[in-house]
PDB file of C-alpha atoms in Angstrom:
ATOM      1  CA  MET K1059     -26.299  19.794 -22.420  1.00 39.00           C
ATOM      2  CA  THR K1060     -26.616  16.019 -22.167  1.00 40.00           C
ATOM      3  CA  THR K1061     -27.727  14.611 -18.836  1.00 37.00           C
ATOM      4  CA  LEU K1062     -27.142  11.175 -17.349  1.00 39.00           C
ATOM      5  CA  ALA K1063     -30.821  10.681 -16.610  1.00 43.00           C
ATOM      6  CA  ALA K1064     -33.964  12.647 -17.245  1.00 42.00           C
ATOM      7  CA  GLY K1065     -35.711  14.408 -14.435  1.00 46.00           C
ATOM      8  CA  PRO K1066     -35.594  17.486 -12.242  1.00 49.00           C
ATOM      9  CA  GLY K1067     -32.457  18.043 -10.205  1.00 55.00           C
ATOM     10  CA  ASP K1068     -30.293  15.835 -12.367  1.00 58.00           C
ATOM     11  CA  GLU K1069     -26.762  17.057 -12.922  1.00 74.00           C
ATOM     12  CA  SER K1070     -25.308  17.559 -16.374  1.00 85.00           C
ATOM     13  CA  LEU K1071     -22.804  15.081 -17.737  1.00 84.00           C
ATOM     14  CA  GLY K1072     -20.152  17.805 -17.785  1.00 82.00           C
ATOM     15  CA  HIS K1073     -20.697  18.542 -14.106  1.00 79.00           C
ATOM     16  CA  VAL K1074     -20.588  14.839 -13.191  1.00 80.00           C
ATOM     17  CA  LEU K1075     -17.391  14.318 -15.182  1.00 83.00           C
ATOM     18  CA  LEU K1076     -15.739  17.392 -13.685  1.00 81.00           C
ATOM     19  CA  HIS K1077     -16.700  16.430 -10.126  1.00 82.00           C
ATOM     20  CA  GLY K1078     -15.699  12.786 -10.737  1.00 83.00           C
ATOM     21  CA  SER K1079     -12.342  13.785 -12.187  1.00 89.00           C
ATOM     22  CA  GLY K1080     -11.635  15.993  -9.192  1.00 89.00           C
ATOM     23  CA  ALA K1081     -12.532  13.163  -6.823  1.00 89.00           C
ATOM     24  CA  LEU K1082     -10.345  10.756  -8.773  1.00 89.00           C
ATOM     25  CA  LEU K1083      -7.387  13.130  -8.559  1.00 94.00           C
ATOM     26  CA  ALA K1084      -7.943  13.606  -4.815  1.00 93.00           C
ATOM     27  CA  TYR K1085      -8.046   9.836  -4.220  1.00 92.00           C
ATOM     28  CA  ALA K1086      -4.994   9.341  -6.431  1.00 93.00           C
ATOM     29  CA  ALA K1087      -3.082  11.943  -4.414  1.00 95.00           C
ATOM     30  CA  VAL K1088      -3.991  10.304  -1.087  1.00 93.00           C
ATOM     31  CA  GLY K1089      -3.175   6.876  -2.507  1.00 91.00           C
ATOM     32  CA  LEU K1090       0.192   8.081  -3.757  1.00 94.00           C
ATOM     33  CA  VAL K1091       1.040   9.542  -0.355  1.00 95.00           C
ATOM     34  CA  LEU K1092       0.145   6.220   1.276  1.00 92.00           C
ATOM     35  CA  PHE K1093       2.207   4.221  -1.226  1.00 91.00           C
ATOM     36  CA  VAL K1094       5.237   6.430  -0.593  1.00 93.00           C
ATOM     37  CA  VAL K1095       4.786   6.231   3.197  1.00 93.00           C
ATOM     38  CA  GLY K1096       4.413   2.444   2.929  1.00 89.00           C
ATOM     39  CA  PHE K1097       7.551   2.213   0.811  1.00 89.00           C
ATOM     40  CA  TYR K1098       9.577   4.185   3.349  1.00 88.00           C
ATOM     41  CA  MET K1099       8.236   2.093   6.224  1.00 87.00           C
ATOM     42  CA  THR K1100       9.475  -0.995   4.357  1.00 82.00           C
ATOM     43  CA  ASP K1101      12.726   0.902   3.777  1.00 84.00           C
ATOM     44  CA  LEU K1102      13.194   1.179   7.552  1.00 81.00           C
ATOM     45  CA  ALA K1103      13.256  -2.620   7.838  1.00 73.00           C
ATOM     46  CA  THR K1104      15.868  -3.197   5.143  1.00 72.00           C
ATOM     47  CA  PRO K1105      19.592  -2.520   5.176  1.00 69.00           C
ATOM     48  CA  GLY K1106      20.665   0.643   3.390  1.00 75.00           C
ATOM     49  CA  ARG K1107      18.285   2.458   1.101  1.00 83.00           C
ATOM     50  CA  LEU K1108      15.548   0.155  -0.169  1.00 83.00           C
ATOM     51  CA  ILE K1109      15.556   1.696  -3.632  1.00 87.00           C
ATOM     52  CA  HIS K1110      19.302   0.986  -3.955  1.00 87.00           C
ATOM     53  CA  VAL K1111      18.856  -2.585  -2.738  1.00 85.00           C
ATOM     54  CA  ILE K1112      16.182  -3.023  -5.416  1.00 88.00           C
ATOM     55  CA  ARG K1113      17.747  -1.089  -8.318  1.00 89.00           C
ATOM     56  CA  ARG K1114      21.485  -1.485  -7.789  1.00 87.00           C
ATOM     57  CA  ASP K1115      21.674  -4.834  -5.988  1.00 86.00           C
ATOM     58  CA  ARG K1116      18.585  -6.210  -7.762  1.00 89.00           C
ATOM     59  CA  ASN K1117      17.646  -8.046  -4.578  1.00 89.00           C
ATOM     60  CA  PRO K1118      14.509 -10.143  -5.215  1.00 93.00           C
ATOM     61  CA  ASN K1119      13.611 -10.435  -1.522  1.00 91.00           C
ATOM     62  CA  ALA K1120      13.526  -6.670  -0.996  1.00 88.00           C
ATOM     63  CA  THR K1121      11.605  -6.236  -4.245  1.00 91.00           C
ATOM     64  CA  LEU K1122       9.003  -8.826  -3.256  1.00 92.00           C
ATOM     65  CA  LEU K1123       8.515  -7.267   0.193  1.00 89.00           C
ATOM     66  CA  ALA K1124       8.128  -3.762  -1.249  1.00 90.00           C
ATOM     67  CA  CYS K1125       5.639  -5.030  -3.847  1.00 93.00           C
ATOM     68  CA  ALA K1126       3.601  -6.970  -1.281  1.00 92.00           C
ATOM     69  CA  SER K1127       3.389  -3.936   0.998  1.00 89.00           C
ATOM     70  CA  THR K1128       2.281  -1.757  -1.903  1.00 91.00           C
ATOM     71  CA  VAL K1129      -0.425  -4.212  -2.974  1.00 93.00           C
ATOM     72  CA  GLY K1130      -1.613  -4.482   0.649  1.00 90.00           C
ATOM     73  CA  VAL K1131      -1.907  -0.704   0.883  1.00 89.00           C
ATOM     74  CA  GLY K1132      -3.658  -0.677  -2.494  1.00 90.00           C
ATOM     75  CA  LEU K1133      -6.303  -3.072  -1.180  1.00 90.00           C
ATOM     76  CA  ILE K1134      -6.933  -0.811   1.786  1.00 87.00           C
ATOM     77  CA  VAL K1135      -7.164   2.272  -0.437  1.00 86.00           C
ATOM     78  CA  ALA K1136      -9.589   0.611  -2.863  1.00 88.00           C
ATOM     79  CA  VAL K1137     -11.933  -0.738  -0.198  1.00 87.00           C
ATOM     80  CA  SER K1138     -11.842   2.546   1.751  1.00 84.00           C
ATOM     81  CA  ILE K1139     -13.000   4.380  -1.356  1.00 84.00           C
ATOM     82  CA  PHE K1140     -15.712   1.805  -2.037  1.00 85.00           C
ATOM     83  CA  ALA K1141     -16.936   1.790   1.575  1.00 84.00           C
ATOM     84  CA  ALA K1142     -17.398   5.567   1.563  1.00 81.00           C
ATOM     85  CA  GLY K1143     -20.415   5.160  -0.710  1.00 81.00           C
ATOM     86  CA  GLY K1144     -19.720   8.233  -2.829  1.00 79.00           C
ATOM     87  CA  ASP K1145     -19.085  10.696   0.013  1.00 83.00           C
ATOM     88  CA  LEU K1146     -15.805  12.328  -1.028  1.00 87.00           C
ATOM     89  CA  ALA K1147     -14.820  13.794   2.347  1.00 90.00           C
ATOM     90  CA  GLU K1148     -15.594  10.526   4.137  1.00 86.00           C
ATOM     91  CA  GLY K1149     -13.809   8.511   1.463  1.00 87.00           C
ATOM     92  CA  LEU K1150     -10.650  10.601   1.604  1.00 92.00           C
ATOM     93  CA  THR K1151     -10.617  10.491   5.393  1.00 92.00           C
ATOM     94  CA  ARG K1152     -11.225   6.722   5.481  1.00 87.00           C
ATOM     95  CA  THR K1153      -8.535   6.161   2.884  1.00 88.00           C
ATOM     96  CA  LEU K1154      -5.929   8.230   4.699  1.00 92.00           C
ATOM     97  CA  VAL K1155      -6.637   6.955   8.217  1.00 91.00           C
ATOM     98  CA  PHE K1156      -7.141   3.292   7.380  1.00 88.00           C
ATOM     99  CA  GLY K1157      -4.240   3.341   4.939  1.00 88.00           C
ATOM    100  CA  LEU K1158      -1.930   4.615   7.671  1.00 91.00           C
ATOM    101  CA  VAL K1159      -3.305   2.024  10.110  1.00 90.00           C
ATOM    102  CA  GLY K1160      -2.625  -0.704   7.542  1.00 86.00           C
ATOM    103  CA  ILE K1161       0.942   0.512   7.037  1.00 88.00           C
ATOM    104  CA  VAL K1162       1.512   0.493  10.793  1.00 89.00           C
ATOM    105  CA  ALA K1163       0.049  -3.037  10.979  1.00 87.00           C
ATOM    106  CA  GLN K1164       2.355  -4.230   8.172  1.00 85.00           C
ATOM    107  CA  THR K1165       5.370  -2.718   9.912  1.00 85.00           C
ATOM    108  CA  ALA K1166       4.361  -4.307  13.212  1.00 87.00           C
ATOM    109  CA  ALA K1167       3.956  -7.673  11.467  1.00 84.00           C
ATOM    110  CA  THR K1168       7.429  -7.397   9.973  1.00 82.00           C
ATOM    111  CA  MET K1169       8.835  -6.668  13.416  1.00 83.00           C
ATOM    112  CA  ALA K1170       6.814  -9.521  14.953  1.00 85.00           C
ATOM    113  CA  PHE K1171       8.018 -11.979  12.309  1.00 83.00           C
ATOM    114  CA  ASN K1172      11.549 -10.840  13.043  1.00 81.00           C
ATOM    115  CA  ARG K1173      11.274 -11.289  16.822  1.00 85.00           C
ATOM    116  CA  LEU K1174       8.816 -14.176  17.144  1.00 89.00           C
ATOM    117  CA  VAL K1175       9.429 -16.263  14.041  1.00 87.00           C
ATOM    118  CA  GLY K1176      13.024 -15.313  13.339  1.00 85.00           C
ATOM    119  CA  ILE K1177      12.554 -13.890   9.825  1.00 85.00           C
ATOM    120  CA  ASN K1178      15.038 -11.034   9.625  1.00 82.00           C
ATOM    121  CA  VAL K1179      14.319  -8.668   6.755  1.00 81.00           C
ATOM    122  CA  ARG K1180      17.810  -7.205   6.968  1.00 80.00           C
ATOM    123  CA  GLU K1181      19.298 -10.642   6.322  1.00 82.00           C
ATOM    124  CA  LEU K1182      16.890 -11.261   3.437  1.00 83.00           C
ATOM    125  CA  ALA K1183      17.979  -8.074   1.692  1.00 79.00           C
ATOM    126  CA  ASP K1184      21.642  -7.917   2.606  1.00 76.00           C
ATOM    127  CA  GLY K1185      23.394  -8.528  -0.671  1.00 67.00           C
ATOM    128  CA  PRO K1186      23.266  -8.480  -4.447  1.00 69.00           C
ATOM    129  CA  GLU K1187      23.853 -12.228  -4.718  1.00 70.00           C
ATOM    130  CA  ASP K1188      20.722 -13.117  -2.773  1.00 78.00           C
ATOM    131  CA  GLN K1189      18.163 -15.403  -4.332  1.00 89.00           C
ATOM    132  CA  LEU K1190      14.489 -15.358  -3.551  1.00 91.00           C
ATOM    133  CA  GLU K1191      14.081 -16.928  -0.121  1.00 91.00           C
ATOM    134  CA  PRO K1192      11.017 -18.807   1.161  1.00 92.00           C
ATOM    135  CA  ALA K1193      11.069 -16.544   4.245  1.00 90.00           C
ATOM    136  CA  ALA K1194      10.630 -13.501   1.991  1.00 90.00           C
ATOM    137  CA  VAL K1195       7.627 -15.151   0.334  1.00 93.00           C
ATOM    138  CA  LEU K1196       6.106 -15.886   3.752  1.00 91.00           C
ATOM    139  CA  LEU K1197       6.623 -12.307   4.920  1.00 89.00           C
ATOM    140  CA  ALA K1198       5.254 -10.936   1.637  1.00 92.00           C
ATOM    141  CA  VAL K1199       2.097 -13.039   1.979  1.00 93.00           C
ATOM    142  CA  ALA K1200       1.725 -11.853   5.586  1.00 89.00           C
ATOM    143  CA  ASN K1201       1.888  -8.228   4.391  1.00 87.00           C
ATOM    144  CA  LEU K1202      -0.664  -8.915   1.657  1.00 92.00           C
ATOM    145  CA  MET K1203      -3.013 -10.576   4.119  1.00 91.00           C
ATOM    146  CA  ILE K1204      -2.680  -7.734   6.617  1.00 89.00           C
ATOM    147  CA  GLY K1205      -3.694  -5.392   3.809  1.00 88.00           C
ATOM    148  CA  PHE K1206      -6.598  -7.698   2.937  1.00 91.00           C
ATOM    149  CA  VAL K1207      -7.778  -8.050   6.542  1.00 91.00           C
ATOM    150  CA  THR K1208      -7.518  -4.298   7.122  1.00 86.00           C
ATOM    151  CA  ALA K1209      -9.448  -3.667   3.909  1.00 87.00           C
ATOM    152  CA  VAL K1210     -12.245  -6.041   4.934  1.00 90.00           C
ATOM    153  CA  ALA K1211     -12.359  -4.428   8.396  1.00 87.00           C
ATOM    154  CA  VAL K1212     -12.794  -1.046   6.697  1.00 82.00           C
ATOM    155  CA  TYR K1213     -15.813  -2.317   4.808  1.00 82.00           C
TER     156      TYR K1213
END
Protein backbone atom coordinates (compact mmCIF):
# COMPACT_ATOMS: atom_id res chain seq x y z
CA MET A 1 0.00 0.00 0.00
CA THR A 2 1.15 3.55 -0.71
CA THR A 3 2.50 5.53 2.21
CA LEU A 4 2.68 9.28 2.71
CA ALA A 5 6.36 9.16 3.57
CA ALA A 6 8.99 6.48 3.71
CA GLY A 7 10.26 5.21 7.00
CA PRO A 8 9.42 2.93 9.90
CA GLY A 9 6.21 3.63 11.77
CA ASP A 10 4.63 5.58 8.95
CA GLU A 11 0.92 5.03 8.47
CA SER A 12 -0.56 3.94 5.17
CA LEU A 13 -2.42 6.43 3.03
CA GLY A 14 -5.61 4.42 3.49
CA HIS A 15 -5.30 4.61 7.26
CA VAL A 16 -4.59 8.35 7.18
CA LEU A 17 -7.56 8.98 4.88
CA LEU A 18 -9.88 6.85 7.00
CA HIS A 19 -8.79 8.51 10.25
CA GLY A 20 -8.93 11.98 8.64
CA SER A 21 -12.41 11.36 7.25
CA GLY A 22 -13.64 10.25 10.65
CA ALA A 23 -12.16 13.35 12.27
CA LEU A 24 -13.72 15.55 9.60
CA LEU A 25 -17.14 14.01 10.20
CA ALA A 26 -16.76 14.45 13.97
CA TYR A 27 -15.83 18.13 13.58
CA ALA A 28 -18.65 18.65 11.09
CA ALA A 29 -21.13 17.16 13.56
CA VAL A 30 -19.93 19.40 16.41
CA GLY A 31 -19.93 22.41 14.09
CA LEU A 32 -23.46 21.66 12.95
CA VAL A 33 -24.67 21.38 16.54
CA LEU A 34 -23.08 24.75 17.32
CA PHE A 35 -24.60 26.39 14.24
CA VAL A 36 -28.06 25.13 15.19
CA VAL A 37 -27.63 26.24 18.82
CA GLY A 38 -26.41 29.65 17.61
CA PHE A 39 -29.39 29.96 15.28
CA TYR A 40 -31.84 29.22 18.08
CA MET A 41 -30.11 31.68 20.41
CA THR A 42 -30.60 34.34 17.72
CA ASP A 43 -34.18 33.09 17.41
CA LEU A 44 -34.76 33.95 21.08
CA ALA A 45 -33.97 37.60 20.36
CA THR A 46 -36.34 37.98 17.42
CA PRO A 47 -40.12 38.14 17.35
CA GLY A 48 -41.85 34.92 16.37
CA ARG A 49 -39.90 32.09 14.81
CA LEU A 50 -36.70 33.33 13.20
CA ILE A 51 -37.00 30.95 10.26
CA HIS A 52 -40.49 32.33 9.49
CA VAL A 53 -39.27 35.91 9.77
CA ILE A 54 -36.52 35.04 7.28
CA ARG A 55 -38.44 32.77 4.87
CA ARG A 56 -42.00 34.08 4.99
CA ASP A 57 -41.46 37.75 5.85
CA ARG A 58 -38.11 37.91 4.01
CA ASN A 59 -36.83 40.29 6.67
CA PRO A 60 -33.30 41.42 5.75
CA ASN A 61 -32.41 42.50 9.30
CA ALA A 62 -33.18 39.09 10.79
CA THR A 63 -31.36 37.40 7.92
CA LEU A 64 -28.26 39.54 8.39
CA LEU A 65 -28.19 38.90 12.15
CA ALA A 66 -28.57 35.14 11.70
CA CYS A 67 -25.82 35.10 9.06
CA ALA A 68 -23.44 37.18 11.18
CA SER A 69 -23.95 34.90 14.18
CA THR A 70 -23.32 31.84 12.03
CA VAL A 71 -20.11 33.28 10.57
CA GLY A 72 -18.95 34.26 14.07
CA VAL A 73 -19.52 30.71 15.30
CA GLY A 74 -17.77 29.40 12.19
CA LEU A 75 -14.67 31.45 13.03
CA ILE A 76 -14.61 29.99 16.52
CA VAL A 77 -15.04 26.44 15.19
CA ALA A 78 -12.27 26.83 12.61
CA VAL A 79 -9.72 28.32 15.00
CA SER A 80 -10.58 25.78 17.72
CA ILE A 81 -9.82 22.98 15.29
CA PHE A 82 -6.59 24.64 14.17
CA ALA A 83 -5.45 25.36 17.74
CA ALA A 84 -5.84 21.71 18.74
CA GLY A 85 -2.78 20.84 16.67
CA GLY A 86 -4.11 17.53 15.38
CA ASP A 87 -5.33 16.12 18.70
CA LEU A 88 -8.88 15.00 17.88
CA ALA A 89 -10.22 14.74 21.43
CA GLU A 90 -8.76 18.13 22.37
CA GLY A 91 -10.00 19.68 19.14
CA LEU A 92 -13.55 18.43 19.58
CA THR A 93 -13.62 19.56 23.20
CA ARG A 94 -12.18 22.99 22.35
CA THR A 95 -14.63 23.39 19.50
CA LEU A 96 -17.66 22.49 21.59
CA VAL A 97 -16.74 24.49 24.70
CA PHE A 98 -15.42 27.60 22.98
CA GLY A 99 -18.22 27.51 20.43
CA LEU A 100 -20.79 27.54 23.22
CA VAL A 101 -18.91 30.34 25.00
CA GLY A 102 -18.92 32.35 21.77
CA ILE A 103 -22.66 31.83 21.33
CA VAL A 104 -23.27 32.98 24.90
CA ALA A 105 -21.05 36.04 24.27
CA GLN A 106 -22.99 36.89 21.09
CA THR A 107 -26.29 36.58 22.93
CA ALA A 108 -25.00 38.75 25.77
CA ALA A 109 -23.83 41.35 23.25
CA THR A 110 -27.25 41.43 21.62
CA MET A 111 -28.84 41.97 25.02
CA ALA A 112 -26.25 44.63 25.91
CA PHE A 113 -26.83 46.49 22.64
CA ASN A 114 -30.54 46.37 23.37
CA ARG A 115 -30.23 47.75 26.92
CA LEU A 116 -27.19 50.02 26.66
CA VAL A 117 -27.27 51.28 23.09
CA GLY A 118 -30.97 50.96 22.39
CA ILE A 119 -30.78 48.58 19.41
CA ASN A 120 -33.84 46.37 19.77
CA VAL A 121 -33.63 43.22 17.67
CA ARG A 122 -37.36 42.64 18.00
CA GLU A 123 -38.03 46.02 16.37
CA LEU A 124 -35.50 45.31 13.61
CA ALA A 125 -37.25 42.08 12.68
CA ASP A 126 -40.87 42.95 13.32
CA GLY A 127 -42.39 43.02 9.88
CA PRO A 128 -42.21 41.93 6.27
CA GLU A 129 -41.94 45.50 4.99
CA ASP A 130 -38.72 46.19 6.87
CA GLN A 131 -35.69 47.38 4.96
CA LEU A 132 -32.13 46.76 6.00
CA GLU A 133 -31.43 49.08 8.93
CA PRO A 134 -28.05 50.54 9.91
CA ALA A 135 -28.65 49.25 13.46
CA ALA A 136 -28.87 45.69 12.11
CA VAL A 137 -25.55 46.16 10.31
CA LEU A 138 -23.96 47.45 13.53
CA LEU A 139 -25.28 44.51 15.54
CA ALA A 140 -24.21 42.05 12.84
CA VAL A 141 -20.66 43.44 12.86
CA ALA A 142 -20.62 43.22 16.67
CA ASN A 143 -21.58 39.53 16.44
CA LEU A 144 -18.90 38.90 13.82
CA MET A 145 -16.27 40.62 15.94
CA ILE A 146 -17.27 38.69 19.06
CA GLY A 147 -16.77 35.52 17.04
CA PHE A 148 -13.41 36.84 15.82
CA VAL A 149 -12.23 37.89 19.29
CA THR A 150 -13.34 34.58 20.80
CA ALA A 151 -11.55 32.71 18.01
CA VAL A 152 -8.31 34.62 18.59
CA ALA A 153 -8.61 34.01 22.35
CA VAL A 154 -8.92 30.29 21.63
CA TYR A 155 -5.67 30.33 19.70
